Amino acid sequence: MTMMMPKGQKRKLSIEEEASDYRAPTWESQQQFLLTVSLNKYQFSQQLREPSLRRSVLIANTLRQISLQMSMVPSVNVEVSEPPGIASSALTASIAAAAKRHSAVTVDSCSALATCPMVSLNYSPNSTEKTNYSSESNFHISIEDDEDWGSMSTDTDSSLSAVISSILAALDSTIDGNPQPAPRIPLRPLENMSKPYEGSVALVNHGLRDPGDCREQQEDGSMEVMRSSYLGDFTVEDLFQDIDTSLVDIDMGVIGHRSTEGGHTAGDDLFMYLPPFSPHSPFSPHSITPTSQNAQPALIGQLA
Amino acid sequence: MLSPIQVLCSDITTLSLEPEPFASYTEADIISTVEFNHTGELLATGDKGGRVVIFQREPESKTEPFSQGEYNVYSTFQSHEPEFDYLKSLEIEEKINKIRWLPQQNAAHFLLSTNDKTIKLWKVSERDKRPEGYNLKDEEGRIKDISTVTSLQVPVLKPMDLMVEVTPRRVFANAHTYHINSISVNSDYETYMSADDLRINLWHLDITDRSFNIVDIKPANMEDLTEVITAAEFHPHHCNLFVYSSSKGTLRLCDMREAALCDKHSKLFEEPEDPSARSFFSEIISSVSDVKFSHSGRYLLTRDYLTAKVWDLNMESKPLETYQVHDYLRSKLCSLYENDCIFDKFECAWNGSDSVIMTGAYNNFFRMFDRNTKRDVTLEASRESSKPRAVLKPRRVCAAGGKRRKDDISVDSLDFTKKILHTAWHPNENIIAIAATNNLYIFQDKLNSEMH
């Protein structure tokens, strides 16, 4: 069967049947795969001439489903060790709880946009990496083994919920005729990084944030990376050049990894999901750090 | 009782094809809608380039028995042009989403055509006479020198070569924020409705500067949006009733007498989900892509991704009949989601007597189901198998690795770029029109032309 797949994206498994056993690796990897595909689809749909609302709604509903399933699976609820002083932990917890109660998280658009974390997915095309399987996590680990990704799952629920909310809020702004349409960001892809990538370091280098704003660097930031070679040959620098952070406070807690020092950890590819951003949506009163002036707004919120 | 399926299998012949096989085609040539008029004499197609082509059926000739009932091009015109919405910085596609004919009331024919945003009413009329013998103008239209006019004559109508004129009579614009997916003419012949993803508007055919909103499912907070309108149609006889379908697989029958805003349905048709069959794709494949009232007005035909269902208007709890169109795709849903095929919107059609239903599939296959005999057939619309006068051979799709007969197609060999989304059935006869990408195929059941 001819399948139009993004170039270079290999599937881990030939998924022909949906397993209903939540603990089966097949089901989990399929879920992971669906998450990746759904987010990619949304990204591409934003680049089309006119997004089809039906398609976007169906994809958003699928994402909600995945989010709900993830939150319902018992193995997902692993301990989240967070430093006590994280301001947004309560917000995250409430969002995660809301996601579990209700398939549609009706977060206020401003908070959704402001707190929309980078949703990055770990997608490891190499079958050898499949074996790096944390027993506490549904997700594959593609970095050093000493990283604990267990906490990522809970954060992903809330991140997905917020992403879904921002998707639909952005649909409203683009389609419903707001005076200024949401500038659609053609998501610049990342080149496959052969070297471990220090996500937060790169961001610092481009002045996207003041080092002083970086709060949560350790332990709470959970970020998976997606190796998606189909995305092309842009570098991380190119990606961030497009980001206009003049209206969004970039909280590097999202990017930070668990680390004993400095919050800079090795990582593989960084995949940032940047939903369209409506400059007219109200924002939570986070401090704005204007940096790059010419780039598109980015949605990088804090995830505690 | 005639069994049309059986006869069609053995005797279906090809009447006409698009001329000149192209090696490749432009995207603008892709047919996006097909519709017979109420007598079946005219067949209209719309394409992605915004053009409408009308075919007319040649009257059957006793002297040339083989030319009976062929459809030839009657008129071609540009219905919609690409536009640009400056406010939203979005292009508005000129693709014709739907064509609907008005019932004929005089010598002229009227049809409604719509793209994503604007509906237009077109008048199709013939001119086969022209006046000759003007006093002040000569035959070429030049003004005569008055001094040369010595006598008066009365202009007379002389026959001329038939000319088909298509003129736009109404433009119904600026009423839809979202993409129009359906239009439907009411049985009162005065009003029609247009439906987009979230709203349905009621128009009067003579009034273009306003319309009434009769359904609005847009939530106050767009983040709460989980369902869109996918199709809508008026009841064929009751001018107060209409139905609309949703992306969640529900049908809502609304009565305009109940309230000005028909957000509250009179009847909700929904099949309860089988919990054992639930998957991530359950909702997507339950999304209804087309809904059609039967000619009798008693039944509804709906198409979702894998099935076609017949509903009785008197029974809301479940469909009367469910037909599996291509159930072999059920295990491929993940791949079909990946390559976007799962979002394809297939149309469906009734035959004139509501005894047979038809819908399209992939690999240029289309399926017909006889509701009475429960027999079904898969046929292919392709150049190779559709030489004029040829008899269509039934096709079969076998599961990968399964027992395979000669000429069977394996599921893995299906071409998912060749999809038959648009089909139409003649209102009275066993003639069907199939749109396969940029080609139009018209098939006829020769032995049993009349509907039984």
Coordinates of N, CA and C in Angstrom, one line a residue, chain A residues 1-6 9 11 15-18 27 30-31 33-34 37-39 41 48-55 57-66 69 103-110 112 164-166 168-169 171-181 184, chain B residues 27 82 87-94 116-117 177-179 197-199 218 220-230 247-248 278-284 287-289 329-345 411-417:
Chain A
M1 N 0.9 -1.2 0.0 CA 0.0 0.0 0.0 C 0.9 1.2 0.0
T2 N 0.5 2.1 -0.9 CA 1.3 3.3 -0.9 C 1.0 4.2 0.2
M3 N 2.0 4.6 1.0 CA 1.8 5.5 2.1 C 2.6 6.7 2.0
M4 N 2.0 7.8 2.1 CA 2.8 9.0 2.0 C 3.3 9.4 3.4
M5 N 4.5 9.0 3.6 CA 5.1 9.3 4.9 C 6.1 10.4 4.8
P6 N 6.2 11.1 5.9 CA 7.2 12.1 5.9 C 8.6 11.5 5.6
Q9 N 11.2 9.4 8.0 CA 10.6 9.0 9.3 C 10.3 7.5 9.3
R11 N 9.2 4.0 10.9 CA 8.3 3.6 11.9 C 9.0 2.5 12.7
I15 N 2.5 -1.2 12.4 CA 1.3 -1.2 13.3 C 0.1 -1.5 12.4
E16 N -0.4 -2.7 12.5 CA -1.5 -3.0 11.7 C -2.8 -3.2 12.5
E17 N -2.6 -3.6 13.7 CA -3.7 -3.8 14.6 C -3.6 -3.0 15.9
E18 N -4.7 -2.6 16.3 CA -4.6 -1.8 17.6 C -4.7 -2.7 18.7
W27 N 0.8 -1.2 21.9 CA -0.2 -0.1 22.1 C 0.5 1.2 22.5
Q30 N 2.3 2.7 19.6 CA 1.3 3.2 18.6 C 0.7 4.6 19.1
Q31 N 0.5 4.6 20.4 CA 0.0 5.8 21.0 C 1.0 7.0 20.7
F33 N 3.3 7.0 18.5 CA 3.3 7.3 17.1 C 2.2 8.2 16.6
L34 N 1.0 7.9 17.1 CA -0.1 8.7 16.8 C 0.0 10.2 17.3
V37 N 2.3 11.8 14.9 CA 1.7 12.1 13.6 C 0.6 13.2 13.7
S38 N -0.1 13.2 14.8 CA -1.2 14.2 14.9 C -0.6 15.6 15.0
L39 N 0.5 15.7 15.8 CA 1.0 17.0 15.9 C 1.6 17.5 14.6
K41 N 0.6 16.6 11.7 CA -0.5 17.0 10.8 C -1.0 18.4 11.1
L48 N -1.2 25.1 5.0 CA -2.0 24.9 3.8 C -2.7 26.3 3.6
R49 N -3.2 26.4 2.4 CA -3.9 27.6 2.0 C -5.0 28.0 3.0
E50 N -5.8 27.0 3.2 CA -6.9 27.3 4.2 C -7.1 26.0 5.0
P51 N -6.9 26.1 6.3 CA -7.0 24.9 7.1 C -8.5 24.4 7.1
S52 N -8.6 23.2 7.0 CA -9.9 22.6 7.0 C -10.3 22.4 8.5
L53 N -11.4 23.1 8.8 CA -11.8 23.1 10.3 C -12.2 21.6 10.7
R54 N -12.8 20.9 9.8 CA -13.2 19.5 10.1 C -12.0 18.7 10.5
R55 N -11.0 18.8 9.6 CA -9.7 18.1 9.8 C -9.1 18.5 11.1
V57 N -10.4 19.8 13.7 CA -11.1 19.4 14.9 C -10.9 17.9 15.1
L58 N -10.9 17.1 14.1 CA -10.8 15.6 14.2 C -9.4 15.3 14.8
I59 N -8.4 16.0 14.3 CA -7.0 15.8 14.8 C -6.9 16.2 16.3
A60 N -7.6 17.4 16.6 CA -7.5 17.8 18.0 C -8.2 16.8 18.9
N61 N -9.3 16.3 18.4 CA -10.0 15.3 19.2 C -9.2 14.0 19.4
T62 N -8.5 13.7 18.4 CA -7.6 12.5 18.5 C -6.5 12.8 19.6
L63 N -5.9 14.0 19.5 CA -4.9 14.4 20.5 C -5.5 14.3 21.9
R64 N -6.8 14.8 22.0 CA -7.4 14.7 23.3 C -7.5 13.3 23.8
Q65 N -7.9 12.5 22.9 CA -8.1 11.1 23.3 C -6.8 10.5 23.8
I66 N -5.7 10.8 23.0 CA -4.4 10.2 23.4 C -4.0 10.8 24.8
Q69 N -6.0 9.0 27.4 CA -5.5 7.6 27.6 C -4.3 7.6 28.4
S103 N -12.5 15.6 28.8 CA -11.7 15.3 27.6 C -11.2 16.6 27.0
A104 N -12.0 17.7 27.2 CA -11.6 18.9 26.6 C -11.2 19.9 27.8
V105 N -10.1 20.3 27.7 CA -9.6 21.2 28.8 C -10.0 22.6 28.4
T106 N -10.8 23.2 29.2 CA -11.2 24.6 28.8 C -10.3 25.6 29.6
V107 N -9.1 25.6 29.3 CA -8.3 26.6 29.9 C -8.5 27.9 29.3
D108 N -8.3 28.9 30.0 CA -8.4 30.2 29.4 C -7.3 30.3 28.4
S109 N -7.6 31.0 27.3 CA -6.7 31.0 26.2 C -5.4 31.7 26.6
C110 N -5.5 32.6 27.4 CA -4.3 33.3 27.8 C -3.3 32.4 28.5
A112 N -3.4 29.3 28.4 CA -3.0 28.2 27.6 C -1.8 28.7 26.7
I164 N -3.8 21.5 22.9 CA -5.1 21.3 22.2 C -5.9 22.6 22.4
S165 N -5.8 23.1 23.6 CA -6.6 24.4 23.8 C -6.0 25.5 22.9
S166 N -4.7 25.5 22.8 CA -4.2 26.6 22.0 C -4.5 26.4 20.5
L168 N -7.2 25.1 19.3 CA -8.6 25.6 19.0 C -8.7 27.1 19.2
A169 N -8.0 27.6 20.1 CA -8.0 29.1 20.3 C -7.4 29.8 19.0
L171 N -7.4 28.5 16.0 CA -8.4 28.3 15.0 C -9.4 29.4 15.0
D172 N -9.8 29.8 16.2 CA -10.8 30.8 16.3 C -10.2 32.1 15.8
S173 N -9.0 32.4 16.1 CA -8.5 33.7 15.6 C -8.2 33.7 14.1
T174 N -7.8 32.6 13.6 CA -7.4 32.6 12.2 C -8.7 32.5 11.3
I175 N -9.7 31.8 11.8 CA -10.8 31.6 10.9 C -11.9 32.6 11.1
D176 N -12.0 33.0 12.4 CA -13.2 33.8 12.7 C -13.0 35.3 12.4
G177 N -12.0 35.6 11.7 CA -11.9 37.0 11.2 C -11.5 38.0 12.2
N178 N -10.5 37.7 13.0 CA -9.9 38.7 13.9 C -9.3 39.8 13.1
P179 N -9.2 41.0 13.5 CA -8.6 42.0 12.7 C -7.2 41.7 12.2
Q180 N -6.4 41.1 13.1 CA -5.1 40.6 12.6 C -5.0 39.1 12.7
P181 N -4.8 38.5 11.6 CA -4.8 37.1 11.6 C -3.6 36.6 12.4
R184 N 1.0 32.7 10.9 CA 1.3 31.3 10.9 C 2.7 31.0 10.8
Chain B
E27 N -4.4 20.1 -11.7 CA -5.2 20.0 -10.5 C -6.6 20.7 -10.7
P82 N -10.8 32.4 -8.3 CA -10.1 32.5 -7.0 C -10.1 33.9 -6.4
L87 N -8.7 40.4 4.7 CA -8.8 40.6 6.1 C -8.0 39.5 6.9
K88 N -8.2 38.3 6.3 CA -7.6 37.2 7.0 C -6.3 36.7 6.3
S89 N -5.9 37.3 5.2 CA -4.8 36.9 4.5 C -4.9 35.4 4.1
L90 N -6.0 35.1 3.6 CA -6.3 33.7 3.1 C -6.8 33.7 1.7
E91 N -6.4 32.7 1.0 CA -7.0 32.6 -0.4 C -8.3 31.8 -0.3
I92 N -9.2 32.2 -1.1 CA -10.5 31.5 -1.2 C -10.5 30.7 -2.4
E93 N -10.5 29.4 -2.3 CA -10.4 28.5 -3.4 C -11.6 28.7 -4.3
E94 N -11.4 28.5 -5.6 CA -12.5 28.6 -6.6 C -13.2 27.2 -6.8
D116 N -16.2 27.7 -1.4 CA -16.1 27.8 0.1 C -16.9 28.9 0.7
K117 N -17.2 30.0 -0.1 CA -17.7 31.2 0.6 C -18.9 31.7 -0.1
T177 N -18.6 32.4 7.4 CA -17.2 32.6 7.9 C -16.4 31.3 7.6
Y178 N -17.1 30.2 7.7 CA -16.4 28.9 7.5 C -16.7 28.4 6.1
H179 N -16.1 27.2 5.8 CA -16.2 26.7 4.4 C -17.6 26.0 4.2
D197 N -19.1 24.7 8.2 CA -18.7 23.9 9.3 C -19.4 24.1 10.6
L198 N -19.9 25.3 10.8 CA -20.5 25.6 12.1 C -21.9 26.2 12.0
R199 N -22.3 26.6 10.8 CA -23.6 27.3 10.7 C -24.3 26.9 9.5
K218 N -21.5 26.9 16.8 CA -20.2 27.4 17.2 C -20.2 27.6 18.8
A220 N -19.1 29.1 22.4 CA -18.7 30.5 22.8 C -17.2 30.5 22.9
N221 N -16.6 29.4 23.3 CA -15.1 29.3 23.4 C -14.7 28.3 22.4
M222 N -13.9 28.8 21.4 CA -13.5 27.8 20.3 C -12.7 26.7 20.9
E223 N -12.2 26.8 22.0 CA -11.4 25.7 22.6 C -12.4 24.5 22.9
D224 N -13.6 24.8 23.0 CA -14.6 23.8 23.3 C -15.1 23.1 22.1
L225 N -14.6 23.5 20.9 CA -15.1 22.9 19.7 C -14.7 21.5 19.5
T226 N -15.6 20.6 19.4 CA -15.3 19.2 19.2 C -16.1 18.6 18.0
E227 N -17.0 19.4 17.4 CA -17.8 18.8 16.4 C -18.1 19.8 15.4
V228 N -18.2 19.4 14.1 CA -18.5 20.4 13.0 C -19.6 19.7 12.2
I229 N -20.3 20.6 11.4 CA -21.3 20.2 10.5 C -20.6 19.7 9.2
T230 N -21.0 18.5 8.7 CA -20.4 18.0 7.6 C -21.3 18.0 6.3
S247 N -19.4 15.7 12.4 CA -18.2 14.9 12.4 C -18.1 13.8 13.5
K248 N -19.1 13.8 14.4 CA -19.1 12.8 15.4 C -20.1 11.7 15.0
R278 N -13.7 0.0 19.8 CA -13.2 1.4 20.0 C -11.7 1.5 19.7
S279 N -11.3 2.5 19.0 CA -9.9 2.7 18.8 C -9.7 4.2 18.8
F280 N -8.5 4.6 18.6 CA -8.2 6.1 18.4 C -9.0 6.7 17.2
F281 N -9.3 5.8 16.3 CA -9.8 6.4 15.0 C -11.3 6.2 15.0
S282 N -11.9 5.7 16.1 CA -13.4 5.5 16.0 C -14.1 6.8 15.7
E283 N -13.7 7.9 16.3 CA -14.5 9.1 16.0 C -14.3 9.6 14.5
I284 N -13.0 9.5 14.1 CA -12.7 10.0 12.7 C -13.5 9.1 11.7
S287 N -17.2 9.9 11.4 CA -17.6 11.2 10.8 C -18.4 11.0 9.5
V288 N -19.6 11.6 9.5 CA -20.5 11.4 8.3 C -20.0 12.3 7.2
S289 N -19.7 11.8 6.1 CA -19.2 12.7 5.0 C -20.3 13.1 4.0
L329 N -10.2 -2.1 5.1 CA -9.3 -1.0 5.5 C -9.3 -0.8 7.0
R330 N -10.1 -1.6 7.7 CA -10.2 -1.3 9.1 C -8.9 -1.6 9.9
S331 N -8.2 -2.5 9.3 CA -6.9 -2.8 10.0 C -5.8 -1.9 9.5
K332 N -6.1 -1.0 8.6 CA -5.1 -0.1 8.0 C -5.3 1.3 8.4
L333 N -6.2 1.5 9.4 CA -6.5 2.9 9.7 C -5.4 3.8 10.1
C334 N -4.4 3.1 10.8 CA -3.3 3.9 11.3 C -2.5 4.5 10.1
S335 N -2.3 3.7 9.1 CA -1.6 4.2 7.9 C -2.5 5.2 7.1
L336 N -3.7 4.9 7.1 CA -4.6 5.9 6.4 C -4.7 7.2 7.1
Y337 N -4.6 7.2 8.4 CA -4.5 8.4 9.1 C -3.2 9.2 8.8
E338 N -2.2 8.4 8.7 CA -0.9 9.0 8.4 C -0.9 9.7 7.1
N339 N -1.4 9.0 6.1 CA -1.4 9.6 4.7 C -2.6 10.4 4.4
D340 N -3.4 10.7 5.4 CA -4.5 11.6 5.3 C -5.7 11.0 4.6
C341 N -5.7 9.8 4.1 CA -6.8 9.3 3.4 C -8.0 9.1 4.3
I342 N -7.8 9.0 5.6 CA -8.9 8.8 6.5 C -9.8 10.0 6.6
F343 N -9.3 11.2 6.0 CA -10.2 12.4 6.0 C -10.9 12.5 4.7
D344 N -10.8 11.6 3.8 CA -11.5 11.7 2.5 C -13.0 11.7 2.7
K345 N -13.7 12.5 2.0 CA -15.2 12.6 2.1 C -15.8 11.9 0.9
V411 N -5.5 -6.0 -1.1 CA -5.6 -4.8 -0.3 C -4.4 -3.9 -0.4
D412 N -3.2 -4.6 -0.4 CA -2.0 -3.8 -0.4 C -1.7 -3.2 -1.8
S413 N -2.4 -3.7 -2.8 CA -2.1 -3.1 -4.1 C -3.1 -2.0 -4.5
L414 N -4.0 -1.6 -3.6 CA -4.9 -0.6 -3.9 C -4.2 0.7 -4.1
D415 N -4.7 1.5 -5.0 CA -4.1 2.8 -5.2 C -5.0 3.8 -4.5
F416 N -4.4 4.4 -3.4 CA -5.2 5.3 -2.6 C -5.3 6.7 -3.2
T417 N -4.5 7.0 -4.2 CA -4.7 8.3 -4.9 C -5.8 8.3 -5.9

